[in-house]
Structures are given as C-alpha cells and as structure tokens.
Tab-separated table of C-alpha atoms in Angstrom:
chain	number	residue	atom	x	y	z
X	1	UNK	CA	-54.530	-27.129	-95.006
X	2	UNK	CA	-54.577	-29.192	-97.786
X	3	UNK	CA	-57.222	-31.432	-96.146
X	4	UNK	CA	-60.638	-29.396	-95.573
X	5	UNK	CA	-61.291	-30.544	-91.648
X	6	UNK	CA	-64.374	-32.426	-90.525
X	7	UNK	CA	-66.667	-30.484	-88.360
X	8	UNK	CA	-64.656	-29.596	-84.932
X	9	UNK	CA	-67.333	-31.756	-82.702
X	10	UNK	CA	-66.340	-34.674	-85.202
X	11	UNK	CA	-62.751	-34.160	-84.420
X	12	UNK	CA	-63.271	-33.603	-80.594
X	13	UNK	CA	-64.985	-37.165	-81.194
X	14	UNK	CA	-62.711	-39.134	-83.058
X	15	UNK	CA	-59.916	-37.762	-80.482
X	16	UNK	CA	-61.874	-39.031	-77.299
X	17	UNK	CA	-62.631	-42.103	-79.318
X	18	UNK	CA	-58.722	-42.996	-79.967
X	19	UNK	CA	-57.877	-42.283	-76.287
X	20	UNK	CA	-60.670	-44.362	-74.849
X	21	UNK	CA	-62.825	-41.398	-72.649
X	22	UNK	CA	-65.668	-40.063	-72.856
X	23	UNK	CA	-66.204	-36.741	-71.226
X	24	UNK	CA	-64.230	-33.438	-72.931
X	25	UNK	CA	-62.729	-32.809	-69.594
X	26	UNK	CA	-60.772	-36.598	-69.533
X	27	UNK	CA	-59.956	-36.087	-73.010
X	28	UNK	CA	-58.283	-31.640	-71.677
X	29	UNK	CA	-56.353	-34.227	-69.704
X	30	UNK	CA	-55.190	-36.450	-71.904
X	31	UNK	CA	-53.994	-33.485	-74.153
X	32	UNK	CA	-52.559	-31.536	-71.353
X	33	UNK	CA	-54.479	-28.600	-71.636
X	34	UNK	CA	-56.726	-26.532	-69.542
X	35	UNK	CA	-60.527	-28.481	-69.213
X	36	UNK	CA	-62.271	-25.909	-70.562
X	37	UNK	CA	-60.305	-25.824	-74.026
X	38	UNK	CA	-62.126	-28.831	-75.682
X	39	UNK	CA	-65.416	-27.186	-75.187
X	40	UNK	CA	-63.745	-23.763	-76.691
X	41	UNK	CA	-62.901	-25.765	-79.708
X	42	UNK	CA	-66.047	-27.025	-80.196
X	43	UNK	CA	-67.415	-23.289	-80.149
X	44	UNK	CA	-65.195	-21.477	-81.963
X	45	UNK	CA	-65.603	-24.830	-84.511
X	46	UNK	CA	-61.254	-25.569	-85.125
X	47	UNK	CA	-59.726	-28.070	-83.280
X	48	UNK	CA	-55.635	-26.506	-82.980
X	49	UNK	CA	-53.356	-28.605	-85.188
X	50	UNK	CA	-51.002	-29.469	-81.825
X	51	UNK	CA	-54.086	-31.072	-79.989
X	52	UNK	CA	-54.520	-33.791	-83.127
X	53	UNK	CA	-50.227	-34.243	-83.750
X	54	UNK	CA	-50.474	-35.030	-80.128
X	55	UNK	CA	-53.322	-37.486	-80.525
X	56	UNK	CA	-52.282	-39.179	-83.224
X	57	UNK	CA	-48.667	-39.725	-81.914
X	58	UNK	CA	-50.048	-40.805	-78.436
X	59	UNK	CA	-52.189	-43.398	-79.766
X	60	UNK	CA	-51.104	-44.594	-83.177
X	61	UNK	CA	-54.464	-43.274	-84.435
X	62	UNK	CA	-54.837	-42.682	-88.483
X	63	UNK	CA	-53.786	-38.811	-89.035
X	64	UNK	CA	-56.356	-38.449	-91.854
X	65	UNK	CA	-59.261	-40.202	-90.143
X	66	UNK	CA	-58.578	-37.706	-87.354
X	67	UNK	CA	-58.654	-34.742	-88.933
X	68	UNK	CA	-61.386	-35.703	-92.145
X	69	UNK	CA	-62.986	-38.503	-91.034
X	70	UNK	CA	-61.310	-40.750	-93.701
X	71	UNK	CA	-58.661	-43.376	-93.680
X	72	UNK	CA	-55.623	-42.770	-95.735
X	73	UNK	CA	-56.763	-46.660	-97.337
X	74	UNK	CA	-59.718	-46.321	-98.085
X	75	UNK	CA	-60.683	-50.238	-97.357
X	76	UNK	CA	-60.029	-49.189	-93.650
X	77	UNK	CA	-63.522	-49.084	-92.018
X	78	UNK	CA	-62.658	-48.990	-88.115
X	79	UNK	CA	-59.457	-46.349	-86.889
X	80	UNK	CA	-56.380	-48.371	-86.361
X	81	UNK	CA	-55.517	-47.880	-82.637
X	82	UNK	CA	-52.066	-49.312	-81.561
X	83	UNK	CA	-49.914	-49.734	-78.980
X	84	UNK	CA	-46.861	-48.145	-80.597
X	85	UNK	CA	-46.336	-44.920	-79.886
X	86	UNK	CA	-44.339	-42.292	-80.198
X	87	UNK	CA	-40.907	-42.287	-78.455
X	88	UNK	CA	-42.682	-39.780	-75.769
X	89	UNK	CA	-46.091	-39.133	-74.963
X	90	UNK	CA	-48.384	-37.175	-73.043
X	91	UNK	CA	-46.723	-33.659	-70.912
X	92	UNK	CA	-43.069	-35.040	-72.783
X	93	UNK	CA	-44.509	-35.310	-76.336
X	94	UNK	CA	-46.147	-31.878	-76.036
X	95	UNK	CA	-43.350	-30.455	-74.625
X	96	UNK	CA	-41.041	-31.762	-77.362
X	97	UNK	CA	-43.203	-30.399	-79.923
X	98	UNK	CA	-43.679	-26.860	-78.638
X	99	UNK	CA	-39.733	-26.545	-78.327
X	100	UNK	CA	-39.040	-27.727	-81.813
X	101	UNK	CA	-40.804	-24.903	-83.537
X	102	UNK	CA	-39.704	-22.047	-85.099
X	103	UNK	CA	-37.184	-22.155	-87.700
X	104	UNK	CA	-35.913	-26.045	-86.684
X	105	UNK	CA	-39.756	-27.662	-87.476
X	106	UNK	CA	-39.727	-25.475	-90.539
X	107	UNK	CA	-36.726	-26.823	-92.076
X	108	UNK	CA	-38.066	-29.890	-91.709
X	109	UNK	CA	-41.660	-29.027	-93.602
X	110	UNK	CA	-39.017	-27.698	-96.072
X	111	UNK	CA	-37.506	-30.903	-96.598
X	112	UNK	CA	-40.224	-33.273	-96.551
X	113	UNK	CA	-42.040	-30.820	-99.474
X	114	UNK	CA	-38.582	-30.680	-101.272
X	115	UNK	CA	-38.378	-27.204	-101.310
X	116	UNK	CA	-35.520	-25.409	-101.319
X	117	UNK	CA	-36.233	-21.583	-99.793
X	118	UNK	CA	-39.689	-20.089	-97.665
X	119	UNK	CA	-40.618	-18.457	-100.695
X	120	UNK	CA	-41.418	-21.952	-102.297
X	121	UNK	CA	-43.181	-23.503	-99.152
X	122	UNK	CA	-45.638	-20.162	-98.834
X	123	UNK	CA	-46.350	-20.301	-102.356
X	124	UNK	CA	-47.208	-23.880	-102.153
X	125	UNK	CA	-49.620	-23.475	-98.763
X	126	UNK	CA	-50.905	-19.919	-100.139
X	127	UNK	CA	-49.005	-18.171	-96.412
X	128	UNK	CA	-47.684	-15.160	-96.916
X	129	UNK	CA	-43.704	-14.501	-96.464
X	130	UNK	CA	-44.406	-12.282	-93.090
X	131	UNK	CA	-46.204	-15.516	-91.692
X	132	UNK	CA	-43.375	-17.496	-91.958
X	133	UNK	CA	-41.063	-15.022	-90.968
X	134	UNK	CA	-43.289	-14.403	-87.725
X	135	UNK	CA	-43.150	-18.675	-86.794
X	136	UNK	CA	-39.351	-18.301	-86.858
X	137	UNK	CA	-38.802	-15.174	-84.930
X	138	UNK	CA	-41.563	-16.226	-82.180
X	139	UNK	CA	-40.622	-19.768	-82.189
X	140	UNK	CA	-43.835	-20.875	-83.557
X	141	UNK	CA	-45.116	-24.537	-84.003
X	142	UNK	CA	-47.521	-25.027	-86.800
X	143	UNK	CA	-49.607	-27.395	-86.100
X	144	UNK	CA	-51.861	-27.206	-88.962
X	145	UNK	CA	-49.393	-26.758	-91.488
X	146	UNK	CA	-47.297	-29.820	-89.994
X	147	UNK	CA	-50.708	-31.730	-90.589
X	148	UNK	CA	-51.098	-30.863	-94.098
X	149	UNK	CA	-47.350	-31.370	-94.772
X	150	UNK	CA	-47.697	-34.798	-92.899
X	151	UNK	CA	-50.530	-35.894	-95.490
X	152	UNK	CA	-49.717	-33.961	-98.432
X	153	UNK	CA	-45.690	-35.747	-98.272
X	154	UNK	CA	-46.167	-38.781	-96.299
X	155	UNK	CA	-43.350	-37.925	-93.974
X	156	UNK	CA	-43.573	-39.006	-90.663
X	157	UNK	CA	-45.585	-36.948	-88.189
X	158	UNK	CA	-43.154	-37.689	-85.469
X	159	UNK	CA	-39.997	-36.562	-87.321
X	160	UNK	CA	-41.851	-33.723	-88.311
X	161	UNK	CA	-43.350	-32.291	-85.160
X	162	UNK	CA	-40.625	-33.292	-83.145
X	163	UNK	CA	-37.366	-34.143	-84.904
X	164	UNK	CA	-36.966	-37.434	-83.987
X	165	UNK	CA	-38.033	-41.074	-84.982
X	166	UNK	CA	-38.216	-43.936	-82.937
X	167	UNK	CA	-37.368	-47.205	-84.871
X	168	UNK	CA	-39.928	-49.270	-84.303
X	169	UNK	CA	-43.154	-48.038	-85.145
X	170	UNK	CA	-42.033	-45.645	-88.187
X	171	UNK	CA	-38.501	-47.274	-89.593
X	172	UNK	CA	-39.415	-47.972	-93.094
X	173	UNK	CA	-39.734	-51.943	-93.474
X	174	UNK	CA	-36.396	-54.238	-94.433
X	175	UNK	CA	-37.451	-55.225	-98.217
X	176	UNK	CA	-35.834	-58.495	-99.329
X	177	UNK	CA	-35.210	-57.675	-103.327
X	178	UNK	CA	-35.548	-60.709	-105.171
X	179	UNK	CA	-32.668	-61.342	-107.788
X	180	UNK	CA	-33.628	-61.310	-111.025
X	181	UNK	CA	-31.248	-63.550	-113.993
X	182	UNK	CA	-31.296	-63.739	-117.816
X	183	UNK	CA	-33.886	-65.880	-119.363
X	184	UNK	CA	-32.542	-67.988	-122.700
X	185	UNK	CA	-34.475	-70.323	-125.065
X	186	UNK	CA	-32.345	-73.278	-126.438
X	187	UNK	CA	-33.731	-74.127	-129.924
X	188	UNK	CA	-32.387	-75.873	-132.950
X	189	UNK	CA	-29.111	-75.525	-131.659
X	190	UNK	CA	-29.245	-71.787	-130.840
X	191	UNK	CA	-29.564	-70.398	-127.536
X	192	UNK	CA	-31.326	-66.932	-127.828
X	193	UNK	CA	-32.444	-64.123	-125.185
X	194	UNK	CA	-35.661	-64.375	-123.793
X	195	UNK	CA	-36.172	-61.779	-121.524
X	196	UNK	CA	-35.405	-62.322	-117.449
X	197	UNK	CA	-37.065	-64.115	-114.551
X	198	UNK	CA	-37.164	-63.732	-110.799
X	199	UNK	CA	-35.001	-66.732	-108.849
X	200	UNK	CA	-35.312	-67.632	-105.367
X	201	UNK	CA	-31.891	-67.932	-104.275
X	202	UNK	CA	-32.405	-71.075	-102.103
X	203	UNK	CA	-32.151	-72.680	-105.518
X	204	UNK	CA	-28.632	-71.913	-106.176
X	205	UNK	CA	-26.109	-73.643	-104.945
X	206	UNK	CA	-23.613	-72.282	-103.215
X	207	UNK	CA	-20.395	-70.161	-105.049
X	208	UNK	CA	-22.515	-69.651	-108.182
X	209	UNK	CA	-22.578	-66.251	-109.300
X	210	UNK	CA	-26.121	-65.155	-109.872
X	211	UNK	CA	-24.449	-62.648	-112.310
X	212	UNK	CA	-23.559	-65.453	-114.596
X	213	UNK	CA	-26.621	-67.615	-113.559
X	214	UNK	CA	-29.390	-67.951	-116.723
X	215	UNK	CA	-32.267	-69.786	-116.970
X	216	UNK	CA	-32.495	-71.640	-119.908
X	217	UNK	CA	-35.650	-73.608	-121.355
X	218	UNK	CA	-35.848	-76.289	-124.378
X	219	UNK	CA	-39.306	-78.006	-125.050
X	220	UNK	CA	-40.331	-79.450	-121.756
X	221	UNK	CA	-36.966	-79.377	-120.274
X	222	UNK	CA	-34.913	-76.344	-118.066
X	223	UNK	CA	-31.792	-75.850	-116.474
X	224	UNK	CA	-30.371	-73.128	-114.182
X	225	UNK	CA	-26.662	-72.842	-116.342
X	226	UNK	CA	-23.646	-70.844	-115.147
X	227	UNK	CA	-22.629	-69.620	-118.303
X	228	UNK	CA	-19.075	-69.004	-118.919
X	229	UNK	CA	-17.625	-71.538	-116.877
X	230	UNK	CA	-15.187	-73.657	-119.467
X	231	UNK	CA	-13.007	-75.960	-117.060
X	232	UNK	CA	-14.871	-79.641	-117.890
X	233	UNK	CA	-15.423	-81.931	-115.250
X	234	UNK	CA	-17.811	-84.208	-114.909
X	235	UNK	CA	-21.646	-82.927	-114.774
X	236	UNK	CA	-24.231	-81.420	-117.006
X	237	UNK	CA	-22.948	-79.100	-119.210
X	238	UNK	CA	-24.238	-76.683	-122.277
X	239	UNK	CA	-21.645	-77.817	-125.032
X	240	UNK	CA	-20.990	-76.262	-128.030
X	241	UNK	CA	-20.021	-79.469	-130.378
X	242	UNK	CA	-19.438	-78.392	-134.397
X	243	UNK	CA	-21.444	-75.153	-133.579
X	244	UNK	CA	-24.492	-76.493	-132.622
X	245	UNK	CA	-25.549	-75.565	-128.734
X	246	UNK	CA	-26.721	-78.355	-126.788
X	247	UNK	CA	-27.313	-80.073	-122.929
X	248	UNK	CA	-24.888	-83.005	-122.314
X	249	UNK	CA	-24.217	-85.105	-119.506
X	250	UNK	CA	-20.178	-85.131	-119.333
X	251	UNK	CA	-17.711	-88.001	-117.870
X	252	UNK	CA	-14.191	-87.858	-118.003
X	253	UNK	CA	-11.816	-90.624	-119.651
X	254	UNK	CA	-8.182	-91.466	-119.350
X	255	UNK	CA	-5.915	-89.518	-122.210
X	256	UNK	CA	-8.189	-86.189	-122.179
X	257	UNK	CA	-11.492	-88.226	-123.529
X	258	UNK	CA	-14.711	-87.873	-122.672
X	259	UNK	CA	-17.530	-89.857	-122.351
X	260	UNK	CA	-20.631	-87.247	-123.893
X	261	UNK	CA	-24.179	-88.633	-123.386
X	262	UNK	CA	-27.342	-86.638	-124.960
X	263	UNK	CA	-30.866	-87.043	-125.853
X	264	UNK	CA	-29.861	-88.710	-129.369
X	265	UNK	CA	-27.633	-91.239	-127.350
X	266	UNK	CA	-23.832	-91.121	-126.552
X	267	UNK	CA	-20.432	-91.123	-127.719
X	268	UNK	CA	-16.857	-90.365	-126.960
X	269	UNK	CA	-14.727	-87.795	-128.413
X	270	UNK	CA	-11.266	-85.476	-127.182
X	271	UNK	CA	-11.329	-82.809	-125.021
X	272	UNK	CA	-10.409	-80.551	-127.412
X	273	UNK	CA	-13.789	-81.314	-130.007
X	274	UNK	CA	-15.916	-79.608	-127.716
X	275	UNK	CA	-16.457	-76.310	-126.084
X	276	UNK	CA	-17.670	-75.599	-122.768
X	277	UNK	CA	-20.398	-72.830	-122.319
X	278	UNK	CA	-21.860	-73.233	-119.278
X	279	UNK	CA	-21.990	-75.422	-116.047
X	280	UNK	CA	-25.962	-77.027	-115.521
X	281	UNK	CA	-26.370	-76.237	-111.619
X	282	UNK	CA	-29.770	-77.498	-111.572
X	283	UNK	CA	-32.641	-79.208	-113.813
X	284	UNK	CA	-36.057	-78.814	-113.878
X	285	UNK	CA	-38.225	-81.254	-116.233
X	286	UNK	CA	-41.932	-80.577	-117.008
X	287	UNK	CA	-43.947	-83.542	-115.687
X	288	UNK	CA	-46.775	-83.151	-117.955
C-alpha cells in the first residue's frame, strides 16, 4: 500500500471506535466475521483490507484516519462519523464486495489510476503480473490494494469496492460557476480593455446577453453596458459623437432629434450625428 498502516491494535481501535463498541467480539459482529478474527489480527499485526472498506463504508468514517491514524485534512482533529452510508451495509455490503472481485473490481482500480493494461497497474503497486492474473482467475477482492487506490486517486471507496454509488453521500457537489464579463476603462474619450470581472447575475436584467455585457469604469463612475446594441431609444447610452466615446442620457424628439444630456450639459442634435455603442443596463456611482 501506498499508505504504511498504523499498528494493527490501532486499527482494531479506531474501527471499534467508529462503530460505537467496545469489546473485539461486538466489533467480529459488526464486520460479519467469525469472533475470534479481530483478536487474530491483532496477533498476526494486519488488519485485512475488506474489514476497514467495510468500516469505513458502514459508518462514513475517514479512510485514512482508519488505516494511518491521520485525517486526509489535516485540520481534522476528531474522525468524522456520519450517518450517510453506503447504499448497503453490514452482511449486504460485504457480500457486494466479495462478489465484485476479480477482474470487474480490477477494471475499476484500472480506471481510477488511469491506466490502460495490468502491466501498468503492477508496475505502479510493485505486484507482480502472476498476482494479478491469480485475483482474476480466483475472483479475488483486494482489499488492500482498493485502499491504496482509494487514497492514492481519490475515487470513491464505494464505486470501487463495489461498483456502485449512491447519490447522496458521494455525488460530487452542484458548483454554481459564476459568469465572468469584459472589464473596459473609459478615458479621454477612449474606451480600452481592462481585463475581466466576476458578475452576479441578479444584476442583469433580464434578455441581456452576458456575452455582450462589459463593465465599464470612468473616474468615480461605472456602468454595466451592452455593447453592440445600436437601435436608440430613450436611456443611457455609450455614444460615439465626432469620435470621441462617451456616457449620455438619450431622449427622443419629433423629426429623428434627440435630446443628448452629459456631464458638460446638454444639447440636441439628428439621429444620424451620433453612433450608438452600447445600451447602459445599470449604474453604479462611487459615494466617496
């Protein structure tokens, strides 16, 4: 294994600890084997790689504080015992396990490494060719070596030991990805890339296209601007008037005039003297 394993009266420990007893014959029972195994364990000094799958699966227990004595966070200080378990437990779980070895657990050690043949998986674990070849023909589960793929890979130990995956303890969370939209700085009548910045999208109005959306800043003064859009209405808009760039509040007149007011004061002036480049959807001021 990949993980050098605590001492086995450690292990026989940590194992009663995560199912709550207290005597090695409670915790034979709890693994569904004969009473006088734990004690065997604890002479011959290794604790069998099925007896901690089945642990850890039956209890939600940390796999690496099990079998080292360590949390796979370090910050942990106290093993994490759940009620989530695995989609079996107990006489089922074990049962499970022991019929999904041989060559069906091993394609799955396979896959979580990202190997492609045996050859690469022995090489990798130092087992010899004829080992591997003796799991498959005898149906074999490897406990230990579904351990160390479990904390070498990060797979999941229940997938792994028994082919299946129940949704709600191991599904990989639902991540929200925040949108992200050009950044733009409006100066001296240029606007000019400025990187990107995240957006929550409660911000945007609805039908705006966050593909278009930028955020542009000018002194102490930003806008949210849907570039491209050219069809003037009234609004906020980012005119281009005599090729200067600027941020206009826009009112339509009779006879295709407008009514422009800026920061410099107002005027009015055809449709046709200005150019639309984007549609303000929101403003944000600096209040300092």
């Amino acid at each position: 294994m990949s993980e050098t394993k605590d001492n086995a009266v450690h292990i026989v420990e940590r194992l009663s600890l995560s199912y709550g007893v207290s005597s090695q014959r409670a915790l034979a029972s709890c693994l569904d084997v004969p009473s006088n195994n734990v004690s065997a364990w604890v002479q011959r000094k290794s604790v069998p790689g099925n007896a901690i799958i089945k642990c850890a699966l039956d209890t939600g227990a940390d796999l690496k504080w099990l079998v080292t004595g360590e949390f796979a966070f370090s910050k942990i200080k106290s093993p994490k015992i759940t009620n989530e378990v695995s989609s079996s437990s107990g006489h089922v779980l074990l049962q499970k396990m022991l019929s999904s070895g041989g060559r069906a657990v091993l394609n799955r050690i396979i896959e979580a490494y990202g190997f492609k043949t045996q050859k690469e998986l022995g090489e990798h674990l130092n087992i010899s060719s004829g080992t591997i070849s003796t799991w498959v023909r005898r149906e074999y589960f490897p406990g230990d070596v579904v351990i160390t793929c479990a904390l070498d890979t990060g797979a999941s130990l229940e997938w792994l030991a028994t082919g299946e995956m129940t949704t709600t303890s191991h599904q990989e969370p639902t991540v929200h990805e925040i949108p992200t939209i050009n950044k733009k700085i409006l100066l001296a009548g240029k606007l000019d890339d400025d990187g990107f910045c995240y957006i929550d999208e409660s911000f945007v109005p609805d039908g705006v296209n966050l593909e278009n959306l930028s955020f542009v800043r000018s002194g102490k003064s930003s806008w949210l601007i849907e570039m491209g859009v050219s069809d003037l209405s009234n609004g906020t808009w980012l005119l281009d008037i005599d090729g200067t760039l600027d941020v206009y509040t826009v009112s339509k007149r009779p006879g295709n005039k407008l009514r422009i007011i800026g920061q410099d004061g107002e005027f009015e002036c055809s449709t046709n003297e200005v150019r639309a480049k984007g549609l303000v959807v929101l403003f944000l001021k600096n209040a300092i």
